PDB file of C-alpha atoms in Angstrom:
ATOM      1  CA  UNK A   1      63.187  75.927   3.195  1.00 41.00           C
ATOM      2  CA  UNK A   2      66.100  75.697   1.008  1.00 38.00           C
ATOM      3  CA  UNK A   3      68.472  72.716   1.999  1.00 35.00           C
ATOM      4  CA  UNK A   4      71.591  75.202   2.388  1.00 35.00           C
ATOM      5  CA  UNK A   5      69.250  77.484   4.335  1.00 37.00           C
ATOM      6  CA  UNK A   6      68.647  74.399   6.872  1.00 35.00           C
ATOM      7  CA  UNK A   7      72.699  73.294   6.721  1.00 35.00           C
ATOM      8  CA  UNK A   8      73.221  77.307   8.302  1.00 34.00           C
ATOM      9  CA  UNK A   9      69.853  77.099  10.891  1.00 36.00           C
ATOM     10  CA  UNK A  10      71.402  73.576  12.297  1.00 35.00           C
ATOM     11  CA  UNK A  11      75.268  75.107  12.039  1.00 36.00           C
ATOM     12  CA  UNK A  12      73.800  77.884  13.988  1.00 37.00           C
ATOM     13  CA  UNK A  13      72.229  75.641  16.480  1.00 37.00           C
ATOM     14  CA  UNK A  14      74.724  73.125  16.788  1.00 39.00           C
ATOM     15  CA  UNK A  15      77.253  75.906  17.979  1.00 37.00           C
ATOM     16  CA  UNK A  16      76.390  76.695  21.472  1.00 38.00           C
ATOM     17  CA  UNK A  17      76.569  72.549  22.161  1.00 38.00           C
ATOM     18  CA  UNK A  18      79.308  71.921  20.207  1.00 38.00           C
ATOM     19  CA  UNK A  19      81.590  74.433  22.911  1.00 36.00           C
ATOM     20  CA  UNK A  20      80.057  73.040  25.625  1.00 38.00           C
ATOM     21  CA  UNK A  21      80.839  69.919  25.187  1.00 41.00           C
ATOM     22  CA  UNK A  22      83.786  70.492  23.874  1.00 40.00           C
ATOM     23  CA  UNK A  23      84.808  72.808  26.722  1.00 40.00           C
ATOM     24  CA  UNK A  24      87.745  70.849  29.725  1.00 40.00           C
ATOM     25  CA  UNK A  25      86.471  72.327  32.837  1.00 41.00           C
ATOM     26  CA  UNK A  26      82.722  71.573  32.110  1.00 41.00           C
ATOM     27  CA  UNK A  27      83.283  68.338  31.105  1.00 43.00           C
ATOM     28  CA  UNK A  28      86.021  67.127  34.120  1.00 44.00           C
ATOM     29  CA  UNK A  29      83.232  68.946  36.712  1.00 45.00           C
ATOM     30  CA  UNK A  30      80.281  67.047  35.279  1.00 50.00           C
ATOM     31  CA  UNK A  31      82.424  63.660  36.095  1.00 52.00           C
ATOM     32  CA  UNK A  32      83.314  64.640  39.839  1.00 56.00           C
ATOM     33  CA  UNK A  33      79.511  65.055  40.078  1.00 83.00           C
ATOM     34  CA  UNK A  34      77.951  61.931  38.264  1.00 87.00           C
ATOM     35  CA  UNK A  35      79.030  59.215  41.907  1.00 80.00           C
ATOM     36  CA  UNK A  36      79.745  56.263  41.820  1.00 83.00           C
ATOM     37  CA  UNK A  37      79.798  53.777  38.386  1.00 94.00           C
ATOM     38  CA  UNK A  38      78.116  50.930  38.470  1.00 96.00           C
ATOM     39  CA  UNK A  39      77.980  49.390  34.812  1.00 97.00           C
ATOM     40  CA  UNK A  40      79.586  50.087  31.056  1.00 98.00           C
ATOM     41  CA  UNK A  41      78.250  50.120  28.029  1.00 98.00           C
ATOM     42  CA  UNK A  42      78.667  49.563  24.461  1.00 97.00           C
ATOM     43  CA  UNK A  43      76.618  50.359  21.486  1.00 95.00           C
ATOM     44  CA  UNK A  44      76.658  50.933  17.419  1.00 94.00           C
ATOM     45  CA  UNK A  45      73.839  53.013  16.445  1.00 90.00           C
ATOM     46  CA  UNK A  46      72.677  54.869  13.004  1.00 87.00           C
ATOM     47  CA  UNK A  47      71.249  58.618  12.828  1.00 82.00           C
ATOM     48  CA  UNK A  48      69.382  59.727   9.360  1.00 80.00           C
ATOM     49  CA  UNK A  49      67.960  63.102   9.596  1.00 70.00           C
ATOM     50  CA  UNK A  50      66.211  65.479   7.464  1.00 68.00           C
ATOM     51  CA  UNK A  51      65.414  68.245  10.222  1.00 61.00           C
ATOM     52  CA  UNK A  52      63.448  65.764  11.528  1.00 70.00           C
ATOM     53  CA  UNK A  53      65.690  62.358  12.391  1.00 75.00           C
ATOM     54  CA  UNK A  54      65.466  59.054  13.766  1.00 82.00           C
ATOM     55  CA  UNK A  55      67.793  56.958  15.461  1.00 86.00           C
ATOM     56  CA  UNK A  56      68.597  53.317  15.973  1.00 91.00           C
ATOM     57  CA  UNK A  57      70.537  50.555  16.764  1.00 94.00           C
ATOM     58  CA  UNK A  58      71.830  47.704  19.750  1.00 97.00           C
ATOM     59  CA  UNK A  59      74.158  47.551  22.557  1.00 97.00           C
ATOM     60  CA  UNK A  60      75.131  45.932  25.514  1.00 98.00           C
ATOM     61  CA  UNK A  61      75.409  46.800  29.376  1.00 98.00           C
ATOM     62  CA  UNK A  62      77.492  45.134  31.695  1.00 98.00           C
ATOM     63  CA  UNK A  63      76.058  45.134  35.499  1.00 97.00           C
ATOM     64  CA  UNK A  64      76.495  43.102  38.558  1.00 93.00           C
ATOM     65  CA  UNK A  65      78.742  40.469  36.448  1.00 93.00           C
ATOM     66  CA  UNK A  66      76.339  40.013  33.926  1.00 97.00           C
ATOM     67  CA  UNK A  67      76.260  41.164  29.981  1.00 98.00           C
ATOM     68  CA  UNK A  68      72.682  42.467  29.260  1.00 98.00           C
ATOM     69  CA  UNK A  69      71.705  43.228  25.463  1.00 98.00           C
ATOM     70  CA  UNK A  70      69.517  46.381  24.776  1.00 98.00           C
ATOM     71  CA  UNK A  71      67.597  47.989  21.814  1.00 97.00           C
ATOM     72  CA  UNK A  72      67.896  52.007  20.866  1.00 94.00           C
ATOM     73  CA  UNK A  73      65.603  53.876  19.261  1.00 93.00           C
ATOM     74  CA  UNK A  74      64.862  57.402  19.074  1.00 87.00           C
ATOM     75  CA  UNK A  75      64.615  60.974  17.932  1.00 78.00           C
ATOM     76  CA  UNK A  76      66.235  64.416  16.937  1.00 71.00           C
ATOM     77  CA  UNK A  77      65.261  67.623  15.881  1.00 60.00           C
ATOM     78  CA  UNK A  78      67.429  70.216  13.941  1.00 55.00           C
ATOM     79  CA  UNK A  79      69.502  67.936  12.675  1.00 62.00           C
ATOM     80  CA  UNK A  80      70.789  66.664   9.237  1.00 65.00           C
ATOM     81  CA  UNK A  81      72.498  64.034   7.592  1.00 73.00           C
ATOM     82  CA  UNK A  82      73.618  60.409   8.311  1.00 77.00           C
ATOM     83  CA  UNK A  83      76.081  58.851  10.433  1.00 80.00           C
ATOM     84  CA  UNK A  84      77.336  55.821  12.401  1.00 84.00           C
ATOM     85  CA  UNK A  85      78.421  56.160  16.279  1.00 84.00           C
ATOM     86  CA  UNK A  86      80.122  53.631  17.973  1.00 91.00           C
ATOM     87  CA  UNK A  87      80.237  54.360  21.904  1.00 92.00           C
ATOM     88  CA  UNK A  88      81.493  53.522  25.070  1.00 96.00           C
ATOM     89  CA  UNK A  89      80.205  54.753  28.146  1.00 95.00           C
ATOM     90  CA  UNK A  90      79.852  54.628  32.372  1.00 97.00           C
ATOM     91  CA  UNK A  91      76.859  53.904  33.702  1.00 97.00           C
ATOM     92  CA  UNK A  92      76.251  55.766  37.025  1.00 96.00           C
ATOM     93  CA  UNK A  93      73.020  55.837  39.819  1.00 95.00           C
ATOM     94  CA  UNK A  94      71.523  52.513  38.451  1.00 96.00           C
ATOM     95  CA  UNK A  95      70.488  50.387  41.884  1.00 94.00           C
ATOM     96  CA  UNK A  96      67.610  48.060  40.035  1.00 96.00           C
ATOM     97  CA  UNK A  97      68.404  46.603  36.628  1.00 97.00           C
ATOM     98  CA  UNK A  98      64.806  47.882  35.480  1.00 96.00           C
ATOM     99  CA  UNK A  99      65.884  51.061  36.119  1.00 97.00           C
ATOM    100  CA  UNK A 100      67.912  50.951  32.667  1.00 97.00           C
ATOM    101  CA  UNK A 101      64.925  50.622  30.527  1.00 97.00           C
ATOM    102  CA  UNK A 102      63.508  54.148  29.797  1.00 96.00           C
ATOM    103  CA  UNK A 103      64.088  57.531  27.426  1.00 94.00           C
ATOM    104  CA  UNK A 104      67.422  59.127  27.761  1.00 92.00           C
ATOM    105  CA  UNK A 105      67.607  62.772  27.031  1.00 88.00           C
ATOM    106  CA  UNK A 106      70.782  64.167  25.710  1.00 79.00           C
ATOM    107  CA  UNK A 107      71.603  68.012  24.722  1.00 63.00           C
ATOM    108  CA  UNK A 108      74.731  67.773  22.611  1.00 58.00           C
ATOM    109  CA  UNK A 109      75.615  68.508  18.804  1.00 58.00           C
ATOM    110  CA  UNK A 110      77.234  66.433  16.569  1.00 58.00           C
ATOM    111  CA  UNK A 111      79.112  67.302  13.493  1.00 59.00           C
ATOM    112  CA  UNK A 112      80.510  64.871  11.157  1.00 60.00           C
ATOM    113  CA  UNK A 113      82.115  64.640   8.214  1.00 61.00           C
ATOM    114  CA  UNK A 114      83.919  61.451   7.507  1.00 69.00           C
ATOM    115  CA  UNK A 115      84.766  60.396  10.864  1.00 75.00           C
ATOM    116  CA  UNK A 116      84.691  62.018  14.487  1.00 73.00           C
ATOM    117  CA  UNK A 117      84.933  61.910  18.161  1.00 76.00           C
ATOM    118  CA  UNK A 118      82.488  63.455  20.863  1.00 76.00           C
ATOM    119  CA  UNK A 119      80.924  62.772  24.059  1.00 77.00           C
ATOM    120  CA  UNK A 120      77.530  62.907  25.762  1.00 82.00           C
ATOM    121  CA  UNK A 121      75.513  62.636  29.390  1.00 87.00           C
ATOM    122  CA  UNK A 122      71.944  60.739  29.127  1.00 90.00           C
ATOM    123  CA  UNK A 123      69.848  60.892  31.774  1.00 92.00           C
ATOM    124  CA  UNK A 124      66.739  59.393  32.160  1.00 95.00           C
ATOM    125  CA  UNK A 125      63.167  59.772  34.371  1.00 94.00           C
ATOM    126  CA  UNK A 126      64.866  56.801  36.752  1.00 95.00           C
ATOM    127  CA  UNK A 127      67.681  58.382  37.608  1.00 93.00           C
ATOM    128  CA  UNK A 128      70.490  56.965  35.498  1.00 95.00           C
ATOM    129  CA  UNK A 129      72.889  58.493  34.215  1.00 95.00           C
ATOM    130  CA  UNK A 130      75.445  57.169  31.346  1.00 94.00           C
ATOM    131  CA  UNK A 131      78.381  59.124  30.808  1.00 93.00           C
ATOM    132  CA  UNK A 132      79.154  58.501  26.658  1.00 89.00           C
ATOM    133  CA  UNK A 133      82.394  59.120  24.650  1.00 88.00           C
ATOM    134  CA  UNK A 134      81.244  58.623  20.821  1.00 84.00           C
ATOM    135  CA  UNK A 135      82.987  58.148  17.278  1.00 84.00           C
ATOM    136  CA  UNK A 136      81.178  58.491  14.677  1.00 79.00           C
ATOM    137  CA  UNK A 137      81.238  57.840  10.919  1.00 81.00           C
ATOM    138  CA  UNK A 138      79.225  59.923   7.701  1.00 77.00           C
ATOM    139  CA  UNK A 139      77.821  63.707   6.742  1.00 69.00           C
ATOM    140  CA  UNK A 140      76.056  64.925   9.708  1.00 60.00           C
ATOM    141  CA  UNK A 141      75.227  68.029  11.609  1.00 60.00           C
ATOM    142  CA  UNK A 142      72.977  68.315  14.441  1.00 60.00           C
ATOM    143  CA  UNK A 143      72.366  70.929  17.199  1.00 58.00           C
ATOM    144  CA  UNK A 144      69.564  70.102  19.291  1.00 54.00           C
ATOM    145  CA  UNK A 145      68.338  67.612  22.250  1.00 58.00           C
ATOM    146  CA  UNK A 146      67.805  63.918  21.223  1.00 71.00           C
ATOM    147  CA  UNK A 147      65.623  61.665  22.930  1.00 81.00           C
ATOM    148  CA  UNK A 148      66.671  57.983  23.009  1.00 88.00           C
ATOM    149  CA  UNK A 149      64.714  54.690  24.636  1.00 94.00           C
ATOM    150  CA  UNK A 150      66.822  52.620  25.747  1.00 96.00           C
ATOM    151  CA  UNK A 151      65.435  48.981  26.094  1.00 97.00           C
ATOM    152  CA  UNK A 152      66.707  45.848  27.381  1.00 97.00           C
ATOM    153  CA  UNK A 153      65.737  42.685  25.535  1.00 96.00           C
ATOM    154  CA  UNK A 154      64.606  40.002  27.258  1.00 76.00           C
TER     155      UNK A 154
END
């Protein structure tokens, strides 16, 4: 496939996310849902994709008084390009500190080009939920669920 062929299939894709989570009311009704937050997060990670993509990077999570430092690495699908994202987030339903560690889906789109803003819900198979607002940095467009382990270094 043609690479401006793939930059319309991901556009294409990347629509339907893009207005939902862009959207007010779907975004202040997710919050009143999500509880209680227990923890924050920070974390700089790096996206290169080629339909296929990976993703990586570090962060920290602050719980119970305590700074923990954690790994990301990951996956997309339908996406491509490269960026940056530096994030901030709320971390909600997390009662045991192992309970961080685990893959984190996401359904969201990105598109980038030069710098942006965006947001995000993870959840994973504990579940934890983190609440993500997002800038990011670079060329990239992507339209489809990501997969992301989380990981907290010992």
């Amino acid at each position: 496939m043609h690479m401006a062929s793939r930059i319309v299939a991901v556009a294409a894709l990347a629509v339907p996310f893009l207005t939902t989570s862009l959207s007010g009311p779907v975004t202040a009704r997710a919050a009143d849902e999500l509880g209680t937050p227990v923890g924050r997060i920070r974390l700089v990670a790096k996206s290169a994709d080629v339909g296929v993509g990976w993703t990586w990077g570090t962060g920290t999570l602050t719980y119970g008084h305590h700074t923990y430092h954690f790994t990301i690495k990951g996956g997309s699908i339908a996406a491509v390009g490269y960026s940056k994202v530096e994030g901030t987030g709320t971390v909600y339903n997390l009662k045991h500190l192992h309970d961080f560690d685990g893959t984190y889906v996401a359904g969201n789109g990105e598109a980038t080009l030069g710098s942006g803003v965006g947001g995000s819900l993870l959840h994973n198979g504990n579940g934890v939920t983190i609440k993500i607002d997002m800038i990011s940095q670079g060329a990239r467009l992507a339209g489809a669920a990501q997969g992301l382990e989380l990981t907290l270094t010992r």
